[in-house]
Amino acid sequence: MRVVSGSAKGRPLKAVPGMGTRPTTDKVKEAIFSMIGPYFDGGTVLDLFAGTGGLAIEALSRGMERAVLVDMDPKSIETIRANLKATKMEGQAEVYRNDAVRALKALEKRGLVLDAVFLDPPYRMKNGDELMLLMQDKHMLRQGAVIVLEHESGYEYPAEFGSFTCIRHAVYGETAVSIYRYEEHTADSPDDGPRAGGQDERNE
């Protein structure tokens, strides 16, 4: 694995020891960022099942200003810290060992507002939409925020729920990527989340 593009392009990333994690391949990572970016002008990103930290590091490399990385596995936390150090991005990132729901509650108390979120839970967990709705209820998402949900290709999440609309859907073997945009429908809400071109169709 490596950083695909941006300021840390080409830097190798360590994998988490053992078989407990399923890192996003460089091919899928490149496809994800071509759909949501590919580059950013600042913003804060949350990687809630961070694994190696590869997605958040890629986002920082491509212009995101801050990243929060969360994982339950001590080996993942160790790997994330090593990868942040290797890419010289420790100063832009916060790393926490916690489960997803408790982490969201803790981050809400700090008033964290997110421009992008990566959700890549274990395939046995089918609660990506519940976590997104929790972030909505806690007012943690900026208008126009992008949520990248990786899941088993045989499982489908709703195209629309809450204030979320699926704007892209792609399948890469056993992995599916569903990209949602958060749009709270109020008359005076500014739309200042990250924008990307060519995202107005849901591609199967």
PDB file of C-alpha atoms in Angstrom:
ATOM      1  CA  MET A   1       0.000   0.000   0.000  1.00  0.00           C
ATOM      2  CA  ARG A   2       1.101   3.536  -0.662  1.00  0.00           C
ATOM      3  CA  VAL A   3      -0.174   7.100  -0.774  1.00  0.00           C
ATOM      4  CA  VAL A   4      -1.586   7.441  -4.280  1.00  0.00           C
ATOM      5  CA  SER A   5      -1.433  11.207  -4.846  1.00  0.00           C
ATOM      6  CA  GLY A   6      -0.838  14.607  -3.292  1.00  0.00           C
ATOM      7  CA  SER A   7       1.899  15.889  -0.995  1.00  0.00           C
ATOM      8  CA  ALA A   8       2.861  12.422   0.293  1.00  0.00           C
ATOM      9  CA  LYS A   9       2.519  10.661  -3.072  1.00  0.00           C
ATOM     10  CA  GLY A  10       4.367   7.368  -3.280  1.00  0.00           C
ATOM     11  CA  ARG A  11       5.040   7.007   0.451  1.00  0.00           C
ATOM     12  CA  PRO A  12       4.636   3.350   1.474  1.00  0.00           C
ATOM     13  CA  LEU A  13       2.154   2.506   4.216  1.00  0.00           C
ATOM     14  CA  LYS A  14       2.431  -0.321   6.711  1.00  0.00           C
ATOM     15  CA  ALA A  15      -0.282  -2.972   6.930  1.00  0.00           C
ATOM     16  CA  VAL A  16      -1.819  -4.025  10.230  1.00  0.00           C
ATOM     17  CA  PRO A  17      -0.259  -7.339  11.353  1.00  0.00           C
ATOM     18  CA  GLY A  18      -2.523 -10.391  11.173  1.00  0.00           C
ATOM     19  CA  MET A  19      -5.757 -11.025   9.295  1.00  0.00           C
ATOM     20  CA  GLY A  20      -8.097  -8.890  11.369  1.00  0.00           C
ATOM     21  CA  THR A  21      -8.237  -5.909   9.031  1.00  0.00           C
ATOM     22  CA  ARG A  22      -9.219  -5.518   5.389  1.00  0.00           C
ATOM     23  CA  PRO A  23      -7.303  -2.534   4.013  1.00  0.00           C
ATOM     24  CA  THR A  24      -8.699  -0.599   1.079  1.00  0.00           C
ATOM     25  CA  THR A  25      -6.588  -1.439  -1.981  1.00  0.00           C
ATOM     26  CA  ASP A  26      -4.747   1.312  -3.829  1.00  0.00           C
ATOM     27  CA  LYS A  27      -7.020   0.735  -6.849  1.00  0.00           C
ATOM     28  CA  VAL A  28     -10.200   1.254  -4.819  1.00  0.00           C
ATOM     29  CA  LYS A  29      -8.640   4.154  -2.920  1.00  0.00           C
ATOM     30  CA  GLU A  30      -7.767   5.912  -6.171  1.00  0.00           C
ATOM     31  CA  ALA A  31     -11.298   5.347  -7.466  1.00  0.00           C
ATOM     32  CA  ILE A  32     -12.831   6.732  -4.266  1.00  0.00           C
ATOM     33  CA  PHE A  33     -10.826   9.941  -4.424  1.00  0.00           C
ATOM     34  CA  SER A  34     -11.513  10.433  -8.103  1.00  0.00           C
ATOM     35  CA  MET A  35     -15.205  10.421  -7.141  1.00  0.00           C
ATOM     36  CA  ILE A  36     -15.086  12.690  -4.081  1.00  0.00           C
ATOM     37  CA  GLY A  37     -12.193  15.031  -4.876  1.00  0.00           C
ATOM     38  CA  PRO A  38      -9.754  14.349  -6.158  1.00  0.00           C
ATOM     39  CA  TYR A  39      -8.221  17.214  -4.157  1.00  0.00           C
ATOM     40  CA  PHE A  40      -9.480  19.372  -1.308  1.00  0.00           C
ATOM     41  CA  ASP A  41      -9.083  22.908  -0.082  1.00  0.00           C
ATOM     42  CA  GLY A  42      -8.935  22.308   3.662  1.00  0.00           C
ATOM     43  CA  GLY A  43     -11.590  20.635   5.788  1.00  0.00           C
ATOM     44  CA  THR A  44     -11.810  17.972   8.494  1.00  0.00           C
ATOM     45  CA  VAL A  45     -12.141  14.247   7.816  1.00  0.00           C
ATOM     46  CA  LEU A  46     -13.134  11.396  10.141  1.00  0.00           C
ATOM     47  CA  ASP A  47     -11.992   7.811   9.527  1.00  0.00           C
ATOM     48  CA  LEU A  48     -14.150   5.813  11.929  1.00  0.00           C
ATOM     49  CA  PHE A  49     -12.794   2.302  11.259  1.00  0.00           C
ATOM     50  CA  ALA A  50      -9.349   3.504  10.320  1.00  0.00           C
ATOM     51  CA  GLY A  51      -7.389   0.233  10.069  1.00  0.00           C
ATOM     52  CA  THR A  52      -4.054   1.374   8.612  1.00  0.00           C
ATOM     53  CA  GLY A  53      -5.175   5.005   8.418  1.00  0.00           C
ATOM     54  CA  GLY A  54      -4.663   4.893   4.656  1.00  0.00           C
ATOM     55  CA  LEU A  55      -7.874   6.696   3.678  1.00  0.00           C
ATOM     56  CA  ALA A  56      -7.448   9.587   6.114  1.00  0.00           C
ATOM     57  CA  ILE A  57      -3.763   9.918   5.188  1.00  0.00           C
ATOM     58  CA  GLU A  58      -4.720  10.012   1.508  1.00  0.00           C
ATOM     59  CA  ALA A  59      -7.245  12.767   2.286  1.00  0.00           C
ATOM     60  CA  LEU A  60      -4.579  14.782   4.136  1.00  0.00           C
ATOM     61  CA  SER A  61      -2.148  14.269   1.275  1.00  0.00           C
ATOM     62  CA  ARG A  62      -4.779  15.641  -1.108  1.00  0.00           C
ATOM     63  CA  GLY A  63      -5.470  18.800   0.862  1.00  0.00           C
ATOM     64  CA  MET A  64      -7.657  18.066   3.890  1.00  0.00           C
ATOM     65  CA  GLU A  65      -6.459  20.101   6.856  1.00  0.00           C
ATOM     66  CA  ARG A  66      -7.297  17.830   9.819  1.00  0.00           C
ATOM     67  CA  ALA A  67      -8.058  14.148  10.330  1.00  0.00           C
ATOM     68  CA  VAL A  68      -9.492  12.155  13.219  1.00  0.00           C
ATOM     69  CA  LEU A  69      -8.774   8.423  13.091  1.00  0.00           C
ATOM     70  CA  VAL A  70     -10.572   5.890  15.283  1.00  0.00           C
ATOM     71  CA  ASP A  71     -10.150   2.133  15.648  1.00  0.00           C
ATOM     72  CA  MET A  72     -10.690  -0.474  18.350  1.00  0.00           C
ATOM     73  CA  ASP A  73      -7.682  -2.677  17.552  1.00  0.00           C
ATOM     74  CA  PRO A  74      -4.451  -1.801  19.412  1.00  0.00           C
ATOM     75  CA  LYS A  75      -2.429  -3.115  16.442  1.00  0.00           C
ATOM     76  CA  SER A  76      -4.324  -0.753  14.151  1.00  0.00           C
ATOM     77  CA  ILE A  77      -3.633   2.214  16.434  1.00  0.00           C
ATOM     78  CA  GLU A  78       0.067   1.350  16.420  1.00  0.00           C
ATOM     79  CA  THR A  79       0.060   1.023  12.620  1.00  0.00           C
ATOM     80  CA  ILE A  80      -1.827   4.307  12.149  1.00  0.00           C
ATOM     81  CA  ARG A  81       0.699   6.179  14.276  1.00  0.00           C
ATOM     82  CA  ALA A  82       3.589   4.628  12.317  1.00  0.00           C
ATOM     83  CA  ASN A  83       1.999   5.570   8.980  1.00  0.00           C
ATOM     84  CA  LEU A  84       1.297   9.129  10.124  1.00  0.00           C
ATOM     85  CA  LYS A  85       4.918   9.455  11.198  1.00  0.00           C
ATOM     86  CA  ALA A  86       6.196   8.009   7.903  1.00  0.00           C
ATOM     87  CA  THR A  87       4.122  10.538   5.949  1.00  0.00           C
ATOM     88  CA  LYS A  88       5.007  13.399   8.354  1.00  0.00           C
ATOM     89  CA  MET A  89       1.340  14.062   9.111  1.00  0.00           C
ATOM     90  CA  GLU A  90       1.280  13.504  12.883  1.00  0.00           C
ATOM     91  CA  GLY A  91       0.641  17.205  13.459  1.00  0.00           C
ATOM     92  CA  GLN A  92      -2.559  17.153  11.392  1.00  0.00           C
ATOM     93  CA  ALA A  93      -4.118  14.061  12.931  1.00  0.00           C
ATOM     94  CA  GLU A  94      -5.711  12.824  16.145  1.00  0.00           C
ATOM     95  CA  VAL A  95      -5.801   9.086  16.836  1.00  0.00           C
ATOM     96  CA  TYR A  96      -8.189   7.395  19.283  1.00  0.00           C
ATOM     97  CA  ARG A  97      -8.784   3.821  20.335  1.00  0.00           C
ATOM     98  CA  ASN A  98     -12.533   3.523  20.801  1.00  0.00           C
ATOM     99  CA  ASP A  99     -15.624   1.936  19.319  1.00  0.00           C
ATOM    100  CA  ALA A 100     -17.536   3.920  16.717  1.00  0.00           C
ATOM    101  CA  VAL A 101     -20.561   5.010  18.773  1.00  0.00           C
ATOM    102  CA  ARG A 102     -18.574   6.055  21.838  1.00  0.00           C
ATOM    103  CA  ALA A 103     -16.109   7.904  19.632  1.00  0.00           C
ATOM    104  CA  LEU A 104     -18.916   9.872  17.972  1.00  0.00           C
ATOM    105  CA  LYS A 105     -20.351  10.838  21.347  1.00  0.00           C
ATOM    106  CA  ALA A 106     -16.943  12.032  22.537  1.00  0.00           C
ATOM    107  CA  LEU A 107     -16.293  13.989  19.347  1.00  0.00           C
ATOM    108  CA  GLU A 108     -19.736  15.595  19.507  1.00  0.00           C
ATOM    109  CA  LYS A 109     -18.917  17.018  22.940  1.00  0.00           C
ATOM    110  CA  ARG A 110     -15.919  18.753  21.372  1.00  0.00           C
ATOM    111  CA  GLY A 111     -18.129  20.348  18.730  1.00  0.00           C
ATOM    112  CA  LEU A 112     -16.380  18.599  15.835  1.00  0.00           C
ATOM    113  CA  VAL A 113     -17.937  19.386  12.435  1.00  0.00           C
ATOM    114  CA  LEU A 114     -16.934  17.156   9.533  1.00  0.00           C
ATOM    115  CA  ASP A 115     -16.487  17.771   5.820  1.00  0.00           C
ATOM    116  CA  ALA A 116     -15.887  14.110   4.951  1.00  0.00           C
ATOM    117  CA  VAL A 117     -16.289  10.741   6.651  1.00  0.00           C
ATOM    118  CA  PHE A 118     -14.883   7.320   5.796  1.00  0.00           C
ATOM    119  CA  LEU A 119     -16.865   4.345   7.070  1.00  0.00           C
ATOM    120  CA  ASP A 120     -15.338   0.945   6.407  1.00  0.00           C
ATOM    121  CA  PRO A 121     -16.764  -1.272   9.160  1.00  0.00           C
ATOM    122  CA  PRO A 122     -16.221  -5.042   9.257  1.00  0.00           C
ATOM    123  CA  TYR A 123     -18.518  -6.711   6.726  1.00  0.00           C
ATOM    124  CA  ARG A 124     -20.420  -8.486   9.491  1.00  0.00           C
ATOM    125  CA  MET A 125     -21.601  -5.066  10.672  1.00  0.00           C
ATOM    126  CA  LYS A 126     -24.432  -3.611   8.625  1.00  0.00           C
ATOM    127  CA  ASN A 127     -24.896  -0.415  10.613  1.00  0.00           C
ATOM    128  CA  GLY A 128     -23.267   2.179   8.373  1.00  0.00           C
ATOM    129  CA  ASP A 129     -26.585   3.978   7.886  1.00  0.00           C
ATOM    130  CA  GLU A 130     -27.227   4.009  11.660  1.00  0.00           C
ATOM    131  CA  LEU A 131     -23.849   5.625  12.279  1.00  0.00           C
ATOM    132  CA  MET A 132     -24.564   8.235   9.612  1.00  0.00           C
ATOM    133  CA  LEU A 133     -27.929   9.055  11.177  1.00  0.00           C
ATOM    134  CA  LEU A 134     -26.231   9.341  14.565  1.00  0.00           C
ATOM    135  CA  MET A 135     -23.827  11.927  13.106  1.00  0.00           C
ATOM    136  CA  GLN A 136     -26.808  13.758  11.628  1.00  0.00           C
ATOM    137  CA  ASP A 137     -28.654  13.774  14.965  1.00  0.00           C
ATOM    138  CA  LYS A 138     -25.542  15.101  16.710  1.00  0.00           C
ATOM    139  CA  HIS A 139     -25.098  17.892  14.113  1.00  0.00           C
ATOM    140  CA  MET A 140     -21.588  16.712  13.292  1.00  0.00           C
ATOM    141  CA  LEU A 141     -21.795  17.126   9.505  1.00  0.00           C
ATOM    142  CA  ARG A 142     -21.265  20.270   7.495  1.00  0.00           C
ATOM    143  CA  GLN A 143     -23.809  20.981   4.762  1.00  0.00           C
ATOM    144  CA  GLY A 144     -22.636  19.168   1.629  1.00  0.00           C
ATOM    145  CA  ALA A 145     -20.412  16.751   3.571  1.00  0.00           C
ATOM    146  CA  VAL A 146     -19.423  13.540   1.787  1.00  0.00           C
ATOM    147  CA  ILE A 147     -19.641  10.107   3.424  1.00  0.00           C
ATOM    148  CA  VAL A 148     -17.803   7.176   1.849  1.00  0.00           C
ATOM    149  CA  LEU A 149     -19.330   3.877   2.976  1.00  0.00           C
ATOM    150  CA  GLU A 150     -17.482   0.677   2.082  1.00  0.00           C
ATOM    151  CA  HIS A 151     -19.438  -2.543   2.450  1.00  0.00           C
ATOM    152  CA  GLU A 152     -19.882  -6.052   1.141  1.00  0.00           C
ATOM    153  CA  SER A 153     -20.956  -5.962  -2.497  1.00  0.00           C
ATOM    154  CA  GLY A 154     -23.840  -8.349  -1.794  1.00  0.00           C
ATOM    155  CA  TYR A 155     -25.413  -5.900   0.669  1.00  0.00           C
ATOM    156  CA  GLU A 156     -27.294  -2.769  -0.349  1.00  0.00           C
ATOM    157  CA  TYR A 157     -27.882   0.333   1.725  1.00  0.00           C
ATOM    158  CA  PRO A 158     -30.855   2.603   0.900  1.00  0.00           C
ATOM    159  CA  ALA A 159     -30.324   5.167  -1.852  1.00  0.00           C
ATOM    160  CA  GLU A 160     -31.848   7.829   0.402  1.00  0.00           C
ATOM    161  CA  PHE A 161     -32.407   8.090   4.151  1.00  0.00           C
ATOM    162  CA  GLY A 162     -32.417  10.957   6.604  1.00  0.00           C
ATOM    163  CA  SER A 163     -30.620  13.878   4.955  1.00  0.00           C
ATOM    164  CA  PHE A 164     -28.380  11.540   2.935  1.00  0.00           C
ATOM    165  CA  THR A 165     -28.520  10.784  -0.779  1.00  0.00           C
ATOM    166  CA  CYS A 166     -26.343   8.209  -2.525  1.00  0.00           C
ATOM    167  CA  ILE A 167     -24.598  10.028  -5.361  1.00  0.00           C
ATOM    168  CA  ARG A 168     -22.299   7.233  -6.533  1.00  0.00           C
ATOM    169  CA  HIS A 169     -22.196   3.467  -6.159  1.00  0.00           C
ATOM    170  CA  ALA A 170     -19.447   1.226  -7.492  1.00  0.00           C
ATOM    171  CA  VAL A 171     -18.499  -2.432  -7.053  1.00  0.00           C
ATOM    172  CA  TYR A 172     -14.948  -3.775  -6.984  1.00  0.00           C
ATOM    173  CA  GLY A 173     -15.138  -7.549  -6.564  1.00  0.00           C
ATOM    174  CA  GLU A 174     -16.359  -8.279  -3.039  1.00  0.00           C
ATOM    175  CA  THR A 175     -16.181  -4.600  -2.071  1.00  0.00           C
ATOM    176  CA  ALA A 176     -18.845  -1.994  -2.790  1.00  0.00           C
ATOM    177  CA  VAL A 177     -18.437   1.741  -2.297  1.00  0.00           C
ATOM    178  CA  SER A 178     -21.511   3.890  -1.728  1.00  0.00           C
ATOM    179  CA  ILE A 179     -20.876   7.628  -1.612  1.00  0.00           C
ATOM    180  CA  TYR A 180     -23.461   9.811   0.106  1.00  0.00           C
ATOM    181  CA  ARG A 181     -23.898  13.554   0.298  1.00  0.00           C
ATOM    182  CA  TYR A 182     -25.375  15.165   3.389  1.00  0.00           C
ATOM    183  CA  GLU A 183     -27.868  17.902   2.519  1.00  0.00           C
ATOM    184  CA  GLU A 184     -29.985  19.245   5.328  1.00  0.00           C
ATOM    185  CA  HIS A 185     -32.891  20.908   3.578  1.00  0.00           C
ATOM    186  CA  THR A 186     -33.177  24.307   5.176  1.00  0.00           C
ATOM    187  CA  ALA A 187     -33.675  27.622   3.436  1.00  0.00           C
ATOM    188  CA  ASP A 188     -30.587  29.309   4.849  1.00  0.00           C
ATOM    189  CA  SER A 189     -28.034  26.483   5.123  1.00  0.00           C
ATOM    190  CA  PRO A 190     -24.796  27.330   3.285  1.00  0.00           C
ATOM    191  CA  ASP A 191     -23.404  24.548   1.176  1.00  0.00           C
ATOM    192  CA  ASP A 192     -19.691  24.668   1.871  1.00  0.00           C
ATOM    193  CA  GLY A 193     -18.770  21.006   1.922  1.00  0.00           C
ATOM    194  CA  PRO A 194     -16.257  19.519  -0.504  1.00  0.00           C
ATOM    195  CA  ARG A 195     -17.497  19.401  -4.074  1.00  0.00           C
ATOM    196  CA  ALA A 196     -16.498  17.174  -6.926  1.00  0.00           C
ATOM    197  CA  GLY A 197     -17.570  17.060 -10.515  1.00  0.00           C
ATOM    198  CA  GLY A 198     -19.638  14.376 -12.206  1.00  0.00           C
ATOM    199  CA  GLN A 199     -21.331  13.066  -9.080  1.00  0.00           C
ATOM    200  CA  ASP A 200     -24.965  13.667  -9.904  1.00  0.00           C
ATOM    201  CA  GLU A 201     -25.681  10.118 -11.036  1.00  0.00           C
ATOM    202  CA  ARG A 202     -25.824   6.924  -9.036  1.00  0.00           C
ATOM    203  CA  ASN A 203     -23.669   4.548 -11.026  1.00  0.00           C
ATOM    204  CA  GLU A 204     -24.224   0.853 -10.527  1.00  0.00           C
TER     205      GLU A 204
END
